[in-house]
Amino acid sequence: MAIGKGHHLHLIDGSGFIFRAFHALPPLTRKSDSLPVGAVSGFCNMLFKMLEGNTGHDAPTHLAVIFDHSAKTFRNDIYPQYKAHRPPMPEDLRPQIPLTREATRAFGICCIEQEGWEADDLIATFAVQARDAGARVTIISSDKDLMQLVGGGVEMMDGMKNVTIGPEEVEAKFGVGPDRVVDVQALAGDSVDNIPGAPGIGIKTAALLINEYGDVESLLARAEEIKQPKRRQSLIDNAEQIRISKRLVTLEQHVPVEVGIDAMEVQPLDPETVLPFLAEMEFRTITNRVAEKLGAKAPTIDDTPANAPAMDEPDMPPIDPSKYEIVRDAEALQIWIDRIHERGYVAVDTETTGLDEMRADLVGICLSVEPGQACYIPLAHVNGTGDLLGGAERSEGQMDFDRALQMLKPVLEDPAILKILQNAKYDIKIFARLNVTVAPIDDTMLISYAQHAGLHGHGMDALSERYLDHKPIPIKELIGAGKKQITFDQVKIDDAAPYAAEDADITLRLWTALKPGLIPSRTTTVYETMERPLVPVLVQMERHGIKVDRDHLSRMSNSFAQKMAGLEHEIHELAGRKFNVGSPKQLGEILFDEMAIEGGKKGKTGAYGTGADILETLAALGHDLPARVLDWRQVSKLKSTYTDALQEHIHPETGRVHTSYSIAGANTGRLASTDPNLQNIPVRTEEGRRIREAFIAEEGNVLVSLDYSQIELRILAHIAEIDSLKQAFRDGLDIHAMTASEMFGVPLDEMTPDVRRQAKAINFGVIYGISAFGLANNLRIPREDAKAFIDRYFERFPGIQKYMDDTKAFAKEHKRVETLFGRRIHTPEIASSGPRAGFAYRAAINAPIQGTAADIIRRAMIRVPAAMQAAKLPGRMLLQVHDELLFEVPRDAADDLIGTVREVMEQAHLPAVALDVPLVVDGGTGANWAQAH
DNA sequence: AGAGTCACG
DNA sequence: GACGTACGTGACTCTG
């Protein structure tokens, strides 16, 4: 049947896809012969997803994969240098190219390439033919060169991210609609494809010109009218080059194609061809999935290395949630406990009524001792939702809660049995509230984090999809979402069991997949000395919490509310009408349209910027409204985020606030604090500091704060080997004043606060991967001045330049950097081009410094409990704020505590790393956090 | 859900 | 040569 209305053609940019898959996916090799197959695997997964219609789009009725043909094209005749700068294909990718063609045929999909034409031209031709016949077209590619085809029933989709690219996305990228994309490309050129364009004109400027003049020819005809001399000259001088560029970027829509679209009609998968191919590639998971879908038997895969003895590896059956056992009585549980003792380890996962481990109740426990073998032990399921007067009735077929716990406690506490968990801190806290101490443990989240920080997230879903090629059952399918959401105890046991047990199964599989990687990646020490031992320490801190004075917060809230009302009234008067002060959009319109204040700048979303820096500039020019808005915003922030929200977080039973630290959240090794975030409690303004007064000690106790002084700059001095800086730290000098003196030649005793402030900004800038632009912005000085500062800084402290260059080179080569303690932080984006690479470079420069500081305080925290015990110190560690630790301790023990903990903190780097600079810790004591700090 | 804004180190 | 840029986080509000 001929293609037409109601049909949907998918055109896959084959070369583009495998190139991206190669760079985005971990380097997978075929087990039997180490043939690299990562990109092929990604390609097969994408094909299968597409055929299933599992992409957020409907399934295609017609489908083809289009490849580039390696021979030259008409573009080389027009412009011999076309794509001349392409780097050679990576060695590991080369053998995968023919395999992707094979894969396409194995899936029964039309595979197209044609001599003399790029894939893009063929895609253009087919897309236009299908569109004109009335069919829908989706191009699977993220190549910007194809964006000119979008519109009128043609859309694009990013095959890796499943993101749709329509006319709006094209406009966002090029500043013009799809029909004018080639004109913008012709002007802006493209360094990757070596399209010359007009020198001095980038995408932004090009879009501006095209929007005003229409297209390249009209623009060139009226080039004389352009005001900016540089632009005008560039257009006049390069007119021919621009015309050539346009021909290069314009896709040929009328290639005399050798294959018709009707031949692309989707055929049912043939098990006889697709399964043998997948098995030959040794893609276990997708082989099983495809076999299951076809109702065929999956072929056995022999991936024994050809010239190595058969390995005694645990067999990994496919994940099948219908096979898990539900444990309903003591006899069944005892069998599992026996198996655990036999094995010596067990994967454990808990199901609870919520995400807040201080309030959620245990509903069930899952165990797994072997991939594919897992059980669910329901303990507190109920029928229905209950009512206001009483709880719902307990479901049938569950073990007695206490009896189960009584049986499991010895196993969970057995020092000879390893408990394997994903995000162990959560489950440990749940068990701790039931008086069960879980130890020893392994945590798959942290095993992943130690090896792969910066490469991907470390949640179970992400890890499972990446390393097991399996998407876990979404919890939403059981408990729903939004208003109608129920808690896990209300889920029927038969529904809950497959979901719950699957998590234990997955955790165990992740452990077998990830743990062996620690040794070759040299991250065992990081995991064993800085990740895993931190878990029990954080459990103690989080469970203990910090006392917060609700009345103090409540009083502040009221006073803030009054203040806001007053400011709001003033602001409305100044604006001449009422509007929502909290809406940046409305504020921008008031300021820059209605009041017609100069200097309004619209960002990429088309809204005016109204950030604090912009409003400050306006306020300094004498405008009252922005000044009042700044005041209002400050008060509003303090009220909503701190005085109001913090009260909600006071635990009804403990009367304290219990934050939760994420150990694997920040790429650099820092912790992050959530629910609530206690690492960003105000301190910089007087008014904000009063919120710290609400953090108090229990009667008879005090709060003690100990913080590292200038730890990141000290680490910089050490890593970059800057002698003068190191000496200054040894001499205990004011480091910013010393920097200023060194740079500007001002003697220390004549130092002015302003000169010191500038030097301080530069010191921090260096840690952040300095740029003239950034420093200029920060100091509000011209960029040339900032550039001069930086040059002088590099001159005075030559080690810095070397450190930055060495770090960049290392990052570029290895796609990662390291801390002094061996923590790896990956920076994969360093391989990209454009602004993303810039971000990656600055992050790479910052990460070893921020990360080493994070390592040091982690080591200190891990040592503190034992040190306090040895010194027989009462009191507790409560909070960590990156370079500060906060304790609560009986008043008369405060001085001893400071002595003991300071010692631990100042020596925390030893014996692993010797520093050329001393670490210095300042301490303070007080009835509340404001006083202690 | 994402952008904008702002609190911290 | 242009582009867009200080590093790392989390929470709240508005808006589509």
Coordinates of C-alpha atoms (C1' of nucleotides) in Angstrom, one line a residue, chain A residues 204-205 580 582-583 645 667 673 675 677 761 765 773 842-843 850, chain C:
Chain A
K204 CA 22.9 35.5 17.5
T205 CA 23.9 38.2 15.1
N580 CA 2.5 40.6 42.2
G582 CA 6.9 37.9 43.6
S583 CA 6.5 37.6 39.9
A645 CA 9.2 26.3 56.5
N667 CA 29.8 15.3 42.3
S673 CA 21.5 18.7 53.1
D675 CA 14.4 18.4 54.0
N677 CA 18.6 22.2 53.9
A761 CA 37.6 38.1 44.9
G765 CA 37.9 33.3 41.4
F773 CA 34.4 37.9 32.4
R842 CA 36.1 25.3 35.2
A843 CA 34.4 22.5 37.0
Q850 CA 36.6 21.5 46.6
Chain C
dG1 C1' 36.6 34.6 16.0
dA2 C1' 32.1 34.2 18.5
dC3 C1' 29.8 32.2 22.1
dG4 C1' 28.6 32.6 27.0
dT5 C1' 31.1 32.0 31.6
dA6 C1' 33.0 32.4 37.8
dC7 C1' 32.6 26.4 41.4
dG8 C1' 29.3 23.3 44.3
dT9 C1' 24.5 22.8 46.3
dG10 C1' 18.5 23.0 47.7
dA11 C1' 14.1 25.4 48.4
dC12 C1' 10.5 28.5 47.2
dT13 C1' 7.5 30.9 43.8
dC14 C1' 5.4 31.8 39.6
dT15 C1' 3.9 30.2 35.2
dG16 C1' 2.5 27.5 31.4

